[in-house]
XYZ file of C-alpha atoms in Angstrom:
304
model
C 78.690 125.519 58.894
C 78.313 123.159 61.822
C 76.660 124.755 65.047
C 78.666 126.304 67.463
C 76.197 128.520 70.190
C 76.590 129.916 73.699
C 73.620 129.926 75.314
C 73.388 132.286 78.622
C 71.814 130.426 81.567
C 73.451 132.799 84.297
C 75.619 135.808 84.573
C 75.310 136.936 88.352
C 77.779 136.991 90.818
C 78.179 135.448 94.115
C 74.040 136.710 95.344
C 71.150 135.795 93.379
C 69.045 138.308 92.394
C 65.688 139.064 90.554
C 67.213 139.999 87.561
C 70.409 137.404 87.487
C 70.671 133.910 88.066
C 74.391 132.853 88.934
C 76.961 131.726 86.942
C 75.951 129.452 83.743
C 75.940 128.495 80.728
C 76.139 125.714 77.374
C 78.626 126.118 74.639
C 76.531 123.806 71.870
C 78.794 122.307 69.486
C 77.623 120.108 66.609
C 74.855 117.860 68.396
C 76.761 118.186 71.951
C 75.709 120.118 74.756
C 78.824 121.210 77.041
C 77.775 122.932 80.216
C 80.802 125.560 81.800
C 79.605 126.491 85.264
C 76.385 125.486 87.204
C 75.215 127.993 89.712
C 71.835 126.850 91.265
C 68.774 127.167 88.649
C 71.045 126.081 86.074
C 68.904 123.421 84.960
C 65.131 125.429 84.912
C 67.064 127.730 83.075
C 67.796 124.795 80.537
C 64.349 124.085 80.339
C 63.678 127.925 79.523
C 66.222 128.041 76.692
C 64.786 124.634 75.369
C 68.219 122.977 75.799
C 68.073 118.832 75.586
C 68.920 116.923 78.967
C 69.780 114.210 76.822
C 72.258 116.188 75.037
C 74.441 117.061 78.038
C 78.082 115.559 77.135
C 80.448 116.953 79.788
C 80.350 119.476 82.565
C 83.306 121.887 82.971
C 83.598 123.807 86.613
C 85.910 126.912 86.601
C 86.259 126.608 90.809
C 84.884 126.043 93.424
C 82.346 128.368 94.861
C 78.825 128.449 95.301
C 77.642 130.869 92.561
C 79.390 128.041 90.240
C 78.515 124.753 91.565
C 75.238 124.528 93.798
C 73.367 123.086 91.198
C 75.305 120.622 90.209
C 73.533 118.022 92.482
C 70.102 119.188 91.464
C 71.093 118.938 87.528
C 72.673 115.238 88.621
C 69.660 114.432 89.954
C 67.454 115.379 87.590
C 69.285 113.656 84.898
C 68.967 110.136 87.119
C 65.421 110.954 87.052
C 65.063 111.397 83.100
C 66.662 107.698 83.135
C 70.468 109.025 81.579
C 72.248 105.603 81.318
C 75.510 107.393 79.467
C 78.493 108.475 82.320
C 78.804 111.946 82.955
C 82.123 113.625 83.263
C 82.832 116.720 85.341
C 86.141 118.260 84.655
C 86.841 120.215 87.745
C 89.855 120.879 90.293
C 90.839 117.251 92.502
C 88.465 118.978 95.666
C 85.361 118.098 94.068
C 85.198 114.674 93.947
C 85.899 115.155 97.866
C 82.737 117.896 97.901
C 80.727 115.947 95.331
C 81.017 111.995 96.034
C 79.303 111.971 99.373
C 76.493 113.729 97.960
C 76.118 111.877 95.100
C 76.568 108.387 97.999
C 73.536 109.928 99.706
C 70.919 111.358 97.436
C 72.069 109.230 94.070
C 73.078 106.063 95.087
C 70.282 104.123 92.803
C 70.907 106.040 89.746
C 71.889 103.952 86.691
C 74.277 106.062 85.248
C 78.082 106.779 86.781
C 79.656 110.868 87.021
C 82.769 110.929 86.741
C 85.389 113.870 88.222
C 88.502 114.390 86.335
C 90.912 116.487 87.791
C 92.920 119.420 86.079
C 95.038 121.876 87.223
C 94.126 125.398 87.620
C 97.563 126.764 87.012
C 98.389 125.378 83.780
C 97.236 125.716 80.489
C 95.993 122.435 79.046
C 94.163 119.981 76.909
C 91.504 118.340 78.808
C 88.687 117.652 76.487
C 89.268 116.411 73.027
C 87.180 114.265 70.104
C 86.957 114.659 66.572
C 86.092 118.216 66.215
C 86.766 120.062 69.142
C 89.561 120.879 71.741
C 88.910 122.319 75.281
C 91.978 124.107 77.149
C 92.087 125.639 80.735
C 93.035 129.164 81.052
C 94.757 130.051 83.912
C 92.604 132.538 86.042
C 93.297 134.840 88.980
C 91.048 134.523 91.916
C 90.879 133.501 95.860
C 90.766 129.888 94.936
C 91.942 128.093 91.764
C 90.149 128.825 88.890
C 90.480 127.955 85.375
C 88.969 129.520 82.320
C 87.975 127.694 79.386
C 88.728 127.790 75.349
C 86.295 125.799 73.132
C 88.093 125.462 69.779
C 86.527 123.906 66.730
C 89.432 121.786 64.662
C 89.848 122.724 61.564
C 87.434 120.772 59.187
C 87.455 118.839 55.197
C 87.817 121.029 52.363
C 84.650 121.267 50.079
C 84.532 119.587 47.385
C 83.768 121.243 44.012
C 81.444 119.549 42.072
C 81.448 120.798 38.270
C 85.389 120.361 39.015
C 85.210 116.910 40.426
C 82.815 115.566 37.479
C 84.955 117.592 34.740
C 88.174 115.403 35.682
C 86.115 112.285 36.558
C 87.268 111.845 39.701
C 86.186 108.324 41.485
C 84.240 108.863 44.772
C 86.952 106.474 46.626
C 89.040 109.394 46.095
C 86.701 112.221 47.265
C 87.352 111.548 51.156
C 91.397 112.237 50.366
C 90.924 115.214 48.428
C 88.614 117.172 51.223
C 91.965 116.058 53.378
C 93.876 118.585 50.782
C 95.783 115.334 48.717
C 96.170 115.948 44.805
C 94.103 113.940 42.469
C 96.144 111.949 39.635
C 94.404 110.817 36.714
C 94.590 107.815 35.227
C 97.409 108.909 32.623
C 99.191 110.569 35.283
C 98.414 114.429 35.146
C 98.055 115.968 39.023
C 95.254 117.741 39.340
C 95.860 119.688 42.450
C 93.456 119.837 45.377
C 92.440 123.696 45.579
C 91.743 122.975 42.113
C 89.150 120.652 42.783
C 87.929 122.297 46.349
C 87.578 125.476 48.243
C 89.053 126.295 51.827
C 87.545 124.342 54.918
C 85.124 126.404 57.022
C 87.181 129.063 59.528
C 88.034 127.718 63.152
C 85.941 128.975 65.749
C 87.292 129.802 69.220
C 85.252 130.758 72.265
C 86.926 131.603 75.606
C 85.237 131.383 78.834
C 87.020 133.356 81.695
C 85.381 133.546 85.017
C 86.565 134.808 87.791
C 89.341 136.964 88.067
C 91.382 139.205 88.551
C 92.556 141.699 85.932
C 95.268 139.729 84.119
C 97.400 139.765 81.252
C 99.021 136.603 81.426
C 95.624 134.912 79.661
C 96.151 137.181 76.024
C 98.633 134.826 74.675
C 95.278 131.779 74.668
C 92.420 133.568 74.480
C 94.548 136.091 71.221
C 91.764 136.463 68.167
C 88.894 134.199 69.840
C 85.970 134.873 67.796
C 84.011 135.555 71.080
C 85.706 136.432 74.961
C 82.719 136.010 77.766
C 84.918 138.035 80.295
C 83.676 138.667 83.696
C 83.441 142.650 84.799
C 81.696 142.292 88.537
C 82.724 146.083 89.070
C 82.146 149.055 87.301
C 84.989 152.141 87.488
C 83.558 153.747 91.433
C 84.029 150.410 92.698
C 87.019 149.640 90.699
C 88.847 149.990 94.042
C 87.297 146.778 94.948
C 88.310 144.686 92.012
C 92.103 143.841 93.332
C 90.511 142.916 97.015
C 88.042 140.258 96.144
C 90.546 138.759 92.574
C 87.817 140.491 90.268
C 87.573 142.960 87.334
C 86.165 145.493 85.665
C 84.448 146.193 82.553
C 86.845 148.422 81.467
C 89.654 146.056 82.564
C 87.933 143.192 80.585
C 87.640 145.647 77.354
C 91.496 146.139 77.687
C 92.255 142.683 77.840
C 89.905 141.935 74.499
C 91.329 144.618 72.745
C 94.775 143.986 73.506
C 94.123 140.146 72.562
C 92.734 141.000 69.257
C 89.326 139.274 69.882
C 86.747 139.573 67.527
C 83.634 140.480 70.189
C 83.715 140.714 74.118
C 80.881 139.285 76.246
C 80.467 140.805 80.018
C 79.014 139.008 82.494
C 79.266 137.705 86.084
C 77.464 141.232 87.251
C 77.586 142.290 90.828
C 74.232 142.280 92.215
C 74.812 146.026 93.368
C 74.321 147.590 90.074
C 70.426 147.671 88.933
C 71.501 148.814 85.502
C 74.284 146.856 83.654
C 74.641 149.513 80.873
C 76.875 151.908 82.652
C 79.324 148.640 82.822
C 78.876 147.915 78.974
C 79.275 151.726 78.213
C 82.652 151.503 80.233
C 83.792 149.062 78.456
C 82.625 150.227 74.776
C 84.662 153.468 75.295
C 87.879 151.196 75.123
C 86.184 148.290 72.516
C 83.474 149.130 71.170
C 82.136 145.443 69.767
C 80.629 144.457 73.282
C 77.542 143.385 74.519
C 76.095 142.124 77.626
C 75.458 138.633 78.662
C 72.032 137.975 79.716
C 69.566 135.102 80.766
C 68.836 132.740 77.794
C 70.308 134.874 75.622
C 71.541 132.802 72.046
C 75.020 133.683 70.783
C 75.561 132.262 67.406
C 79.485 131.895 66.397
């Protein structure tokens, strides 16, 4: 199977501590590098996890606060400096390129290569990144601004070809590249030999779902329903759970319901308030409801 890896760069909350860098992280895909989030330190922490500069494709933003964002300029920056010549595209909410383009006027005005902002809207549920093998949808989110989760989904790939089947009925190579596309094979006297005859199944989809921050919400199940991994924020644990509806955030145990209710196969917590020392009382909370979670971590490798 193709690669398809999330690799943790950050998963504090809004203050930085010694244990947590803020929000971060890259969903590797194939030979593409997608970055969701970029809280300051993003890009040492790319460095630490060995991740290619050269490899960056896109940048998705879920909103617009700090603990998401301040190091997009540095990472811009840097990239200008390692002599990137491809455009970069940020896919954001429209207030960025308002944020973003004086910067960029001011500290990046000799770089070679363009960035690009492209607009979505929070509130909907949509296509916004798409090639040959992957899909990326927004997921609406809950929070104090707009906010949009994300869903990286692999499309679904060739059948493989059988080889003692292929050479048994002699079939050409021309025809190889519409058999893995699930068309019959007819021989030359005009039997159909049928394709799962002459292949097995293409690899499973993968789905990964990105939602950060907000509040406890239901209305997300329906996209993120059997995604093979759910990074879910959970800033509060259950004596501060009080807390969660004031500031738009949740709960581990919140977060568990939603991946258990959506069918998920595992549930990633992150985006940890800086108040708790100790995040295994949150993933504790949360196993009592669904029990295949772990915690998100700095440059930890999640293999899908």
């Amino acid at each position: 199977m193709q690669v398809f890896d999330i690799h943790i760069l950050g998963c504090g909350s809004a203050l930085p501590t010694a244990q947590h860098y803020p929000s971060s992280q890259i969903v590797h895909i194939r030979e593409k590098l997608f970055m969701v989030d970029c809280g300051e330190g993003a890009q040492l922490q790319m460095r630490k996890s060995k991740l290619s500069f050269s490899k960056l494709n896109s940048i998705f933003i879920s909103h617009l606060h700090g603990d998401h964002c301040f190091g997009l300029m540095g990472l811009i920056s840097t990239l200008g400096l390692l002599g990137r010549t491809a455009d970069l595209t940020i896919y954001a909410v429209a207030e960025l390129e308002d944020i973003l383009r004086p910067q960029l006027d001011f500290f990046c005005r000799d770089m070679i290569y363009k960035v690009l902002i492209k607009p979505f809207d929070a509130e909907k549920n949509a296509v916004i990144y798409e090639d040959r093998s992957i899909k990326v949808s927004t997921i609406p989110l809950k929070h104090r601004v707009p906010c949009a989760g994300f869903l990286f989904e692999e499309k679904e790939g060739d059948r493989h070809i059988i080889p003692d089947m292929v050479k048994y009925y002699n079939v050409p190579v021309k025809e190889l590249q519409y058999i893995k596309r699930g068309e019959d094979f007819t021989t030359p006297d005009g039997q159909i030999i049928p394709c799962n005859k002459l292949t097995r199944p293409a690899d499973p989809v993968r789905k990964y779902a990105y939602c950060s921050d907000t509040a406890y919400s239901e209305e997300i199940i329906p996209i993120i329903a059997g995604v093979d991994l759910l990074y879910h924020e959970a800033t509060f644990g259950n004596a501060d759970k009080h807390r969660a509806p004031k500031t738009k955030h949740t709960t581990a145990e919140q977060a568990a319901l939603i991946a258990k209710t959506a069918g998920v196969k595992e549930l990633m917590l992150g985006h940890f308030s800086s108040r708790y020392p100790d995040n295994n009382m949150l993933l504790s909370e949360a196993k009592a409801i669904f029990s295949n979670t772990i915690l998100a971590n700095e440059n930890l490798l999640k293999k899908l």
